mmCIF file of C-alpha atoms in Angstrom:
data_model
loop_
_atom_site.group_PDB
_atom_site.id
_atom_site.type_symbol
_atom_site.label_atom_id
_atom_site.label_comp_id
_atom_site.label_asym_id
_atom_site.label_seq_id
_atom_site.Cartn_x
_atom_site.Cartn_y
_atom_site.Cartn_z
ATOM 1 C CA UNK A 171 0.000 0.000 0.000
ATOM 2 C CA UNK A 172 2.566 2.189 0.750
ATOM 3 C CA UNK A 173 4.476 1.811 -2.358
ATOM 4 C CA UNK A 174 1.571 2.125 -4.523
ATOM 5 C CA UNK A 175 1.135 6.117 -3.016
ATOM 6 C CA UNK A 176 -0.634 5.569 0.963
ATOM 7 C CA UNK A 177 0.395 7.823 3.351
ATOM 8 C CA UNK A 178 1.632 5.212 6.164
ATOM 9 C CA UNK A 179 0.160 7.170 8.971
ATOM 10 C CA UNK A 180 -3.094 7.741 7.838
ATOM 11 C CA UNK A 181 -3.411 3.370 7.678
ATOM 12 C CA UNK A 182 -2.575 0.780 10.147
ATOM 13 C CA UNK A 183 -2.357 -3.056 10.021
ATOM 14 C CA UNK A 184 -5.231 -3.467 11.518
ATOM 15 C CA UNK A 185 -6.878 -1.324 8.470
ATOM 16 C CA UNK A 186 -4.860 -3.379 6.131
ATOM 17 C CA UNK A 187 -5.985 -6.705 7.506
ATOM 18 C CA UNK A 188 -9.879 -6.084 7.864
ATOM 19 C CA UNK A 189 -10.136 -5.102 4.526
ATOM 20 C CA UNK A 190 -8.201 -7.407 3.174
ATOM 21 C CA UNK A 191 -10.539 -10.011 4.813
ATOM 22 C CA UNK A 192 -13.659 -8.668 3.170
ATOM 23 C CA UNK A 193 -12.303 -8.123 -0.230
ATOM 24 C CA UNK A 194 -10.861 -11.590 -0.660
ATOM 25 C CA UNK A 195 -13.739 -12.904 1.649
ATOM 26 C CA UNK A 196 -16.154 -11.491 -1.727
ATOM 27 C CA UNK A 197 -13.769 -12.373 -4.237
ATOM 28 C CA UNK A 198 -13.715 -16.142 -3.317
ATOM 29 C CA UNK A 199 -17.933 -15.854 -3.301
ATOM 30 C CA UNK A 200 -17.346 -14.721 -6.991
ATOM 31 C CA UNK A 201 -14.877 -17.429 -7.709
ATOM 32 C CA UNK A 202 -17.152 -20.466 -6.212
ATOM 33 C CA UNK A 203 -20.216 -19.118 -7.868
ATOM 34 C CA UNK A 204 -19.005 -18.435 -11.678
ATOM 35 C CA UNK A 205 -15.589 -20.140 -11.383
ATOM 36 C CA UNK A 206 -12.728 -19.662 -13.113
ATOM 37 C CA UNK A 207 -9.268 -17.100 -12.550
ATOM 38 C CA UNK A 208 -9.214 -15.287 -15.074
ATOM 39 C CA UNK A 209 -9.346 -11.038 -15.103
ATOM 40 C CA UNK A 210 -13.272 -11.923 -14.759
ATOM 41 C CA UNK A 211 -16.165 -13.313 -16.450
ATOM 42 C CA UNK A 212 -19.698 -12.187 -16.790
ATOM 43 C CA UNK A 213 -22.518 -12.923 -14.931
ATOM 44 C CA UNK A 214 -26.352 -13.785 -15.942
ATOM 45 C CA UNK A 215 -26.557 -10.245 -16.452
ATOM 46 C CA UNK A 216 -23.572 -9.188 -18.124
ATOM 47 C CA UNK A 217 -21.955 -7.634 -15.451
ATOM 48 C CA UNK A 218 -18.043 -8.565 -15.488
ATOM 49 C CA UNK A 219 -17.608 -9.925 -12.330
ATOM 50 C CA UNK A 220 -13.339 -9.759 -10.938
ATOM 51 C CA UNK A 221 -11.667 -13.174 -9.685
ATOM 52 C CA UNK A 222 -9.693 -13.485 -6.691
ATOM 53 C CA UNK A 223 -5.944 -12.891 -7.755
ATOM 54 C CA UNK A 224 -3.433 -10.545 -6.149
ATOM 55 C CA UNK A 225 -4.116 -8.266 -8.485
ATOM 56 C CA UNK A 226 -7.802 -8.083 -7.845
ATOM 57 C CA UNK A 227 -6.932 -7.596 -4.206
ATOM 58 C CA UNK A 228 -4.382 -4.688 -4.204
ATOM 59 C CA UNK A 229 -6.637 -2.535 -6.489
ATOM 60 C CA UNK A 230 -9.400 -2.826 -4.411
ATOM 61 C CA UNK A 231 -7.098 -2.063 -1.697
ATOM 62 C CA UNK A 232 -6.117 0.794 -3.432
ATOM 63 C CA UNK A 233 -9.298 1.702 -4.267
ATOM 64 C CA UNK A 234 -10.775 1.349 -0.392
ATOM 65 C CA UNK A 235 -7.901 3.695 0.546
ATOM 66 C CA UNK A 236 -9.001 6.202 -1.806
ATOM 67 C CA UNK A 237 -12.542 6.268 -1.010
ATOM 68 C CA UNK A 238 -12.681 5.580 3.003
ATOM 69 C CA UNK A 239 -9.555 7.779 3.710
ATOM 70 C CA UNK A 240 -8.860 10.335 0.430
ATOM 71 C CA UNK A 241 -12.726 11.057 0.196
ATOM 72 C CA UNK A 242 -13.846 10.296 3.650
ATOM 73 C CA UNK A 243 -16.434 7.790 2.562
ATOM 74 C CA UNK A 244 -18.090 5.991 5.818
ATOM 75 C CA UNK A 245 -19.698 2.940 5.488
ATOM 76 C CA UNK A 246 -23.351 1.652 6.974
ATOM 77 C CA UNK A 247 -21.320 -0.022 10.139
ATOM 78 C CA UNK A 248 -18.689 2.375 10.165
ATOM 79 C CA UNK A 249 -21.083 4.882 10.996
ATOM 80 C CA UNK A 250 -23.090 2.861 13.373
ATOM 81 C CA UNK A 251 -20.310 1.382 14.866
ATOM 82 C CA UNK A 252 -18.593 4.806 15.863
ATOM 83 C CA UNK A 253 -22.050 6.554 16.918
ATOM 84 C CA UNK A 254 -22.924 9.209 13.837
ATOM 85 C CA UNK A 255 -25.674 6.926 13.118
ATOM 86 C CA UNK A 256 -28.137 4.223 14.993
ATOM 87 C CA UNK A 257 -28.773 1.129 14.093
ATOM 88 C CA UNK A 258 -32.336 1.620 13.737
ATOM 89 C CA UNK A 259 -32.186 3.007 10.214
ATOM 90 C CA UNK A 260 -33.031 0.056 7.676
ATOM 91 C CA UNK A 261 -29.894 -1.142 5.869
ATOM 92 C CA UNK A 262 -29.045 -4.322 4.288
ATOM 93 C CA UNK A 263 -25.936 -6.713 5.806
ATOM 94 C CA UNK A 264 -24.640 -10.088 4.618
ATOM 95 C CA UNK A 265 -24.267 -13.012 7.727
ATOM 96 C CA UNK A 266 -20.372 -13.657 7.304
ATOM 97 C CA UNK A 267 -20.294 -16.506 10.269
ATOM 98 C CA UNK A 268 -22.741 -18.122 12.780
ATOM 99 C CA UNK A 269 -22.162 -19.547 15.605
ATOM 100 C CA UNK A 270 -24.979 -21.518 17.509
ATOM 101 C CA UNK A 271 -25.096 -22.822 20.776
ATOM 102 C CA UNK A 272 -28.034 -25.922 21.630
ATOM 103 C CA UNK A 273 -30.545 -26.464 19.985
ATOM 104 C CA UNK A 274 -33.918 -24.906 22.032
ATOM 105 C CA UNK A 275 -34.957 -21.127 22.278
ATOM 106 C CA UNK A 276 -33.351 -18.793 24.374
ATOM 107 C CA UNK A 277 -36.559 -18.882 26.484
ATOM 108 C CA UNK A 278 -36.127 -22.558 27.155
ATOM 109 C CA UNK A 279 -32.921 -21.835 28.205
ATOM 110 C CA UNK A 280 -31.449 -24.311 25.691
ATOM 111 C CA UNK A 281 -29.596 -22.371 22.833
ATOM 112 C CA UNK A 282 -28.535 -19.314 21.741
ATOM 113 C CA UNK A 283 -26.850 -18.144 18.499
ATOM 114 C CA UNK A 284 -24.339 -15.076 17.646
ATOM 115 C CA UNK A 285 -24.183 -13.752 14.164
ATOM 116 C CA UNK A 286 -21.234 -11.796 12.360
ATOM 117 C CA UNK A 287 -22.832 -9.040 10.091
ATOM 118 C CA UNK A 288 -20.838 -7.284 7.324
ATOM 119 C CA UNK A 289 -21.329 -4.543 4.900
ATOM 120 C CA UNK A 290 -18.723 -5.076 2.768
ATOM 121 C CA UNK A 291 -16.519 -2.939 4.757
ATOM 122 C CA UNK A 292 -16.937 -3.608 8.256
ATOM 123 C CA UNK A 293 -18.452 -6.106 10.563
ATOM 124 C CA UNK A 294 -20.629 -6.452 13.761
ATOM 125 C CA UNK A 295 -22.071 -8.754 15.922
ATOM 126 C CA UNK A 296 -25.558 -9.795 16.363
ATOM 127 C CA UNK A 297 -27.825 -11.264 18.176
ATOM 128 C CA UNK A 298 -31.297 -12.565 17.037
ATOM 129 C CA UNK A 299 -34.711 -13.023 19.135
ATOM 130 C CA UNK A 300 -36.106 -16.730 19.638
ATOM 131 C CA UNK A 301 -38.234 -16.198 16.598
ATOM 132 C CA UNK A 302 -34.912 -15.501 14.545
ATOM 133 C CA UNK A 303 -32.826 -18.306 16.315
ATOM 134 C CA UNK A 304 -35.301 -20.527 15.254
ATOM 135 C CA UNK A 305 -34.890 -19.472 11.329
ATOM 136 C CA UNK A 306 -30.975 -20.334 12.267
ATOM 137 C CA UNK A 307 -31.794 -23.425 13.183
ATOM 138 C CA UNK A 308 -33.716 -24.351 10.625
ATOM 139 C CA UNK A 309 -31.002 -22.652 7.844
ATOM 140 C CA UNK A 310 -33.141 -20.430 6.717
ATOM 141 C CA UNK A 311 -30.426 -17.702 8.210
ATOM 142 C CA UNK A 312 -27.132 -18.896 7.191
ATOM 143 C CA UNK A 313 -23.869 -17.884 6.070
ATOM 144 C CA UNK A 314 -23.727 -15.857 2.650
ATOM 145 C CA UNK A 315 -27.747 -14.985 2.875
ATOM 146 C CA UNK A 316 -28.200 -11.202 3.517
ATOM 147 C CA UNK A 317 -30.682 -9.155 6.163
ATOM 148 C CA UNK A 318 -32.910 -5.993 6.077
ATOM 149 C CA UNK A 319 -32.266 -5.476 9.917
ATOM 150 C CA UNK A 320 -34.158 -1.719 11.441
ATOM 151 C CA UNK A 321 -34.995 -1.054 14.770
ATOM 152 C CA UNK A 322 -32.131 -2.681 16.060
ATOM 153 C CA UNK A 323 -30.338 -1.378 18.930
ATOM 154 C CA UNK A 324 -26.862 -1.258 19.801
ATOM 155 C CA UNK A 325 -25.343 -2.354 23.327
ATOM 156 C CA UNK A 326 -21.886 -2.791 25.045
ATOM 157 C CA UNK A 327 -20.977 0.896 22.591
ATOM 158 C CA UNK A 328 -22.462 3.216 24.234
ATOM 159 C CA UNK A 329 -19.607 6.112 23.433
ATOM 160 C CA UNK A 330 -18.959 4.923 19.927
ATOM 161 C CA UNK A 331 -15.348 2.665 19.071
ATOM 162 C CA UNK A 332 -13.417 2.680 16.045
ATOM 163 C CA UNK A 333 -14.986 0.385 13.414
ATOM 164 C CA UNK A 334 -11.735 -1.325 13.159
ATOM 165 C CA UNK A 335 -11.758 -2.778 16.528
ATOM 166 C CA UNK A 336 -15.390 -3.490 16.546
ATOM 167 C CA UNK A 337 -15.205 -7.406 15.986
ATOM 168 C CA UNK A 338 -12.537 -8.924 19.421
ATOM 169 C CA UNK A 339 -11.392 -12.120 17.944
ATOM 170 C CA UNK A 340 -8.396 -11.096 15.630
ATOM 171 C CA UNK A 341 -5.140 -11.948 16.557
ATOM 172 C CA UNK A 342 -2.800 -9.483 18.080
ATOM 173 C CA UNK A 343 -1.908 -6.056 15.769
ATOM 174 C CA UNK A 344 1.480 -7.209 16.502
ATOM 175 C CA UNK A 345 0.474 -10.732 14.436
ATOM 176 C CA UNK A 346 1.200 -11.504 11.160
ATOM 177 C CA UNK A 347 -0.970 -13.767 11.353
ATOM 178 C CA UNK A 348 -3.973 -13.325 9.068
ATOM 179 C CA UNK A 349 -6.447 -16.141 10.579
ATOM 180 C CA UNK A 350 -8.664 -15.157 12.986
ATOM 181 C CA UNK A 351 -10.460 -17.168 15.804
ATOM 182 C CA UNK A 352 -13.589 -19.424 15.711
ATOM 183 C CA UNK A 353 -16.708 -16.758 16.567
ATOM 184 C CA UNK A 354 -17.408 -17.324 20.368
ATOM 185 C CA UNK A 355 -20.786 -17.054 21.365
ATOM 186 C CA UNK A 356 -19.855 -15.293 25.014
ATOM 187 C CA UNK A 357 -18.436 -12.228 22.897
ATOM 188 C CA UNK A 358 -22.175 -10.440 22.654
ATOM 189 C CA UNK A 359 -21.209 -9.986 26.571
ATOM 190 C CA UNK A 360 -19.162 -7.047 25.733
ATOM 191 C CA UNK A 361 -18.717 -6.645 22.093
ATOM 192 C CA UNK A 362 -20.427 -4.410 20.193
ATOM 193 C CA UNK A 363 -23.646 -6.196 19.125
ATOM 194 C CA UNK A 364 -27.185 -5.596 17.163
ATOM 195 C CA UNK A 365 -29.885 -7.153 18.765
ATOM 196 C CA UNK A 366 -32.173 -8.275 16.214
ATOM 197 C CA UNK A 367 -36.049 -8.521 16.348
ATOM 198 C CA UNK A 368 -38.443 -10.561 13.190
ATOM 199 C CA UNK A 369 -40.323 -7.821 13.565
ATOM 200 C CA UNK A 370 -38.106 -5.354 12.114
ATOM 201 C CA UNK A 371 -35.351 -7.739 10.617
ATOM 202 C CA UNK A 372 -36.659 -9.904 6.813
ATOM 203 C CA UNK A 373 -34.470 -11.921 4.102
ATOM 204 C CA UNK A 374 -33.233 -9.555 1.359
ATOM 205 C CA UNK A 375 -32.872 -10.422 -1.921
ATOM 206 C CA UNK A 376 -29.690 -12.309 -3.379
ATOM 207 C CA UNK A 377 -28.553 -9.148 -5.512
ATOM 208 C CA UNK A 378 -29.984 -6.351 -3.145
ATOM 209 C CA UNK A 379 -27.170 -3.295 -2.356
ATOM 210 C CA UNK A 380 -25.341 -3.836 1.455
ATOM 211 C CA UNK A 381 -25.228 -0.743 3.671
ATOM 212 C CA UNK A 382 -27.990 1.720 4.089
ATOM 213 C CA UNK A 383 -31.534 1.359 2.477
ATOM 214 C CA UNK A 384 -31.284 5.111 0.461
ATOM 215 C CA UNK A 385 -33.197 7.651 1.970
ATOM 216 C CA UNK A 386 -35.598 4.762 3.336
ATOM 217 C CA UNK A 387 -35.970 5.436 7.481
ATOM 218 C CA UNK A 388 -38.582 2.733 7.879
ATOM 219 C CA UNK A 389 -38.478 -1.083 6.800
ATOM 220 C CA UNK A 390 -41.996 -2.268 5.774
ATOM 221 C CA UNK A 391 -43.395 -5.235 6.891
ATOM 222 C CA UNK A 392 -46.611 -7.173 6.200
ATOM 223 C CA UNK A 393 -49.310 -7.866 8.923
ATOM 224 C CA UNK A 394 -49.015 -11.866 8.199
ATOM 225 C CA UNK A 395 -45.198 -11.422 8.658
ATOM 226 C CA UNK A 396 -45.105 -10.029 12.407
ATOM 227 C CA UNK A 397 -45.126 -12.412 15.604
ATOM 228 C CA UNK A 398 -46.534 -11.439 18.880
ATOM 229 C CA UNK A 399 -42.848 -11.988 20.101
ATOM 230 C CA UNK A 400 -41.053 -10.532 17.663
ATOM 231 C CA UNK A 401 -40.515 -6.365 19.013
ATOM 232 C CA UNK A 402 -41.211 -3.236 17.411
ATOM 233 C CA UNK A 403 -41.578 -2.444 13.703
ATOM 234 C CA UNK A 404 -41.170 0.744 11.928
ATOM 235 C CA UNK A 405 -43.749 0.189 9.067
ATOM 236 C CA UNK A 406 -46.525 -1.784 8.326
ATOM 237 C CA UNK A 407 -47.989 -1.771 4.923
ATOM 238 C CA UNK A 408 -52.149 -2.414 5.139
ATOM 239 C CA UNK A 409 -54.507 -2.050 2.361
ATOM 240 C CA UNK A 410 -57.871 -0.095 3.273
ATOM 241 C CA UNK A 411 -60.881 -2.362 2.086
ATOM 242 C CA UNK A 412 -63.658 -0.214 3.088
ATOM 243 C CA UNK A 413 -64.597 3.137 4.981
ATOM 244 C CA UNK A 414 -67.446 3.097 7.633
ATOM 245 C CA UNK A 415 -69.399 6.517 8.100
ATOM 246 C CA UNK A 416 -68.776 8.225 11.384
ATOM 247 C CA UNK A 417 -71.902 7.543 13.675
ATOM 248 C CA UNK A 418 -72.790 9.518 16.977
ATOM 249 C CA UNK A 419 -73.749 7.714 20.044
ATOM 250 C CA UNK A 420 -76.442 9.494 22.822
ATOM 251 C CA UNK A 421 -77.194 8.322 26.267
ATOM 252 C CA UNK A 422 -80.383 8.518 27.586
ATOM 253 C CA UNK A 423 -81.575 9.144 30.720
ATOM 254 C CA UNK A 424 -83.262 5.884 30.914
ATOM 255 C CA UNK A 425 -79.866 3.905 29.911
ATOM 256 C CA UNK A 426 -80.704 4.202 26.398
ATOM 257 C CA UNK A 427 -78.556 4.672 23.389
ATOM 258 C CA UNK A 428 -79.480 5.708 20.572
ATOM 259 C CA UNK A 429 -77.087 5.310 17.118
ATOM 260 C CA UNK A 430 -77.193 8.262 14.294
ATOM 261 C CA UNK A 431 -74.766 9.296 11.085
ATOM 262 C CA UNK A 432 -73.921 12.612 10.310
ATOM 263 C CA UNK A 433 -77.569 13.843 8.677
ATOM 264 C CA UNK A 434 -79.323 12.130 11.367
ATOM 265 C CA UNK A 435 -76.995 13.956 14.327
ATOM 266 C CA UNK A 436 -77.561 17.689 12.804
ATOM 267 C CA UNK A 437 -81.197 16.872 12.395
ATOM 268 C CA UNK A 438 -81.319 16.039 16.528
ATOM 269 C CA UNK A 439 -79.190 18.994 16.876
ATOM 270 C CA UNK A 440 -81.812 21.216 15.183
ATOM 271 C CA UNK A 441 -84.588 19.751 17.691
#
């Protein structure tokens, strides 16, 4: 990096390494789903899609240098993770690992799961409800399958920390080591972490953009789709099927009640 024009104070290791991770971590997706390592092929839509080669890997360095640092480009969980904005506004992340623990619900007091969540740029930890354990379980939330999470609040960083040191299982800085350890479940104890509701957290599409939704501050969600268990939600989308009249009630004396609409009200109003 350094020879190719960075200024070495303005990157560290740590900098290096994390995006390192992600851009090979994408590059081998590409690679396993069209094959091939070549300069790149083209996908179902025509899109030329790059192949994991050193190459590949120090332009995209180059190029994450440029934006993040040159431009001052902050990503979805760079921003969340360092406070300038909550994790409530919808954005789309990718599940990078899982780790579950048992097999019940949370409630039953016989499993638990911890999810790694990345946006291409950064990661974060999570942790779903029983509703969403339950889609883990069954595989429906797995590794390489992407989220619309909103609504989901952030504990264990409550002053903000830099997004590089968000996820507490790398090696040393000092290491030159570039494996990192298995995710451990305990971490949501004082990690950063996302705690995830069905409610306001739904599949995304395979192809749909990571980071923040646009200018979207609310993630819709259907009235079949929410669980009396599953939170808060910032949007429901209803369809009206029909308008009743507004009808006045009077109490009589007697206990009686007697039920008018609007013409029959300003008549009795007249009397």
């Amino acid at each position: 990096m350094v020879q190719a024009g960075a200024v070495p104070h303005l990157i560290t290791h740590r900098w290096v390494r994390n995006h390192y991770r992600w851009i090979v971590w994408k590059l081998a997706g590409y690679t396993r789903t069209y094959g091939g390592s070549g300069q790149g092929e083209e996908d179902a839509a025509g899109v030329m899609v790059p192949k994991l080669s050193r190459d590949t890997v120090m332009r995209q360095l180059k190029y994450r240098y440029e934006r993040e640092i040159v431009q001052g480009h902050q990503s979805a969980l760079k921003q969340i993770l360092e406070r300038d904005e909550l994790g409530y506004r919808p954005a789309v992340f990718c599940v990078a690992r899982v780790a579950v623990v048992g097999s019940g619900t949370a409630n039953e007091g016989g499993g638990s799961a911890l999810l790694e969540l990345t946006d291409g740029w950064y990661s974060i930890l999570a942790v779903p409800d029983d509703v969403l354990l339950s889609a883990v379980h069954r595989g429906r939330i797995r590794v390489g399958c992407k989220l619309a999470v909103s609504m989901a609040p952030m504990i264990n960083n409550a002053d903000g920390i830099a997004a590089v040191d968000a996820t507490p299982d790398w090696p040393p800085v000092t290491s030159q080591d570039m494996t990192y350890d298995p995710l451990d479940p305990d971490l949501s104890a004082t990690a950063p972490t996302l705690k995830l509701s069905c409610n306001s957290t739904k599949l995304a599409r395979w192809d749909a953009k990571l980071g923040f939704m646009g200018g979207r501050r609310t993630l819709p969600v259907s009235v079949r789709s929410l669980s009396p268990n599953g939170s808060a939600f910032s949007e429901i989308g209803v369809q009206v099927l029909r308008v009743y009249p507004l009808m006045h009630m009077e109490t009589f004396p007697n206990g009686e009640r007697a039920y008018r609409n609007d013409r029959e009200e300003a008549e009795a109003q007249r009397q």
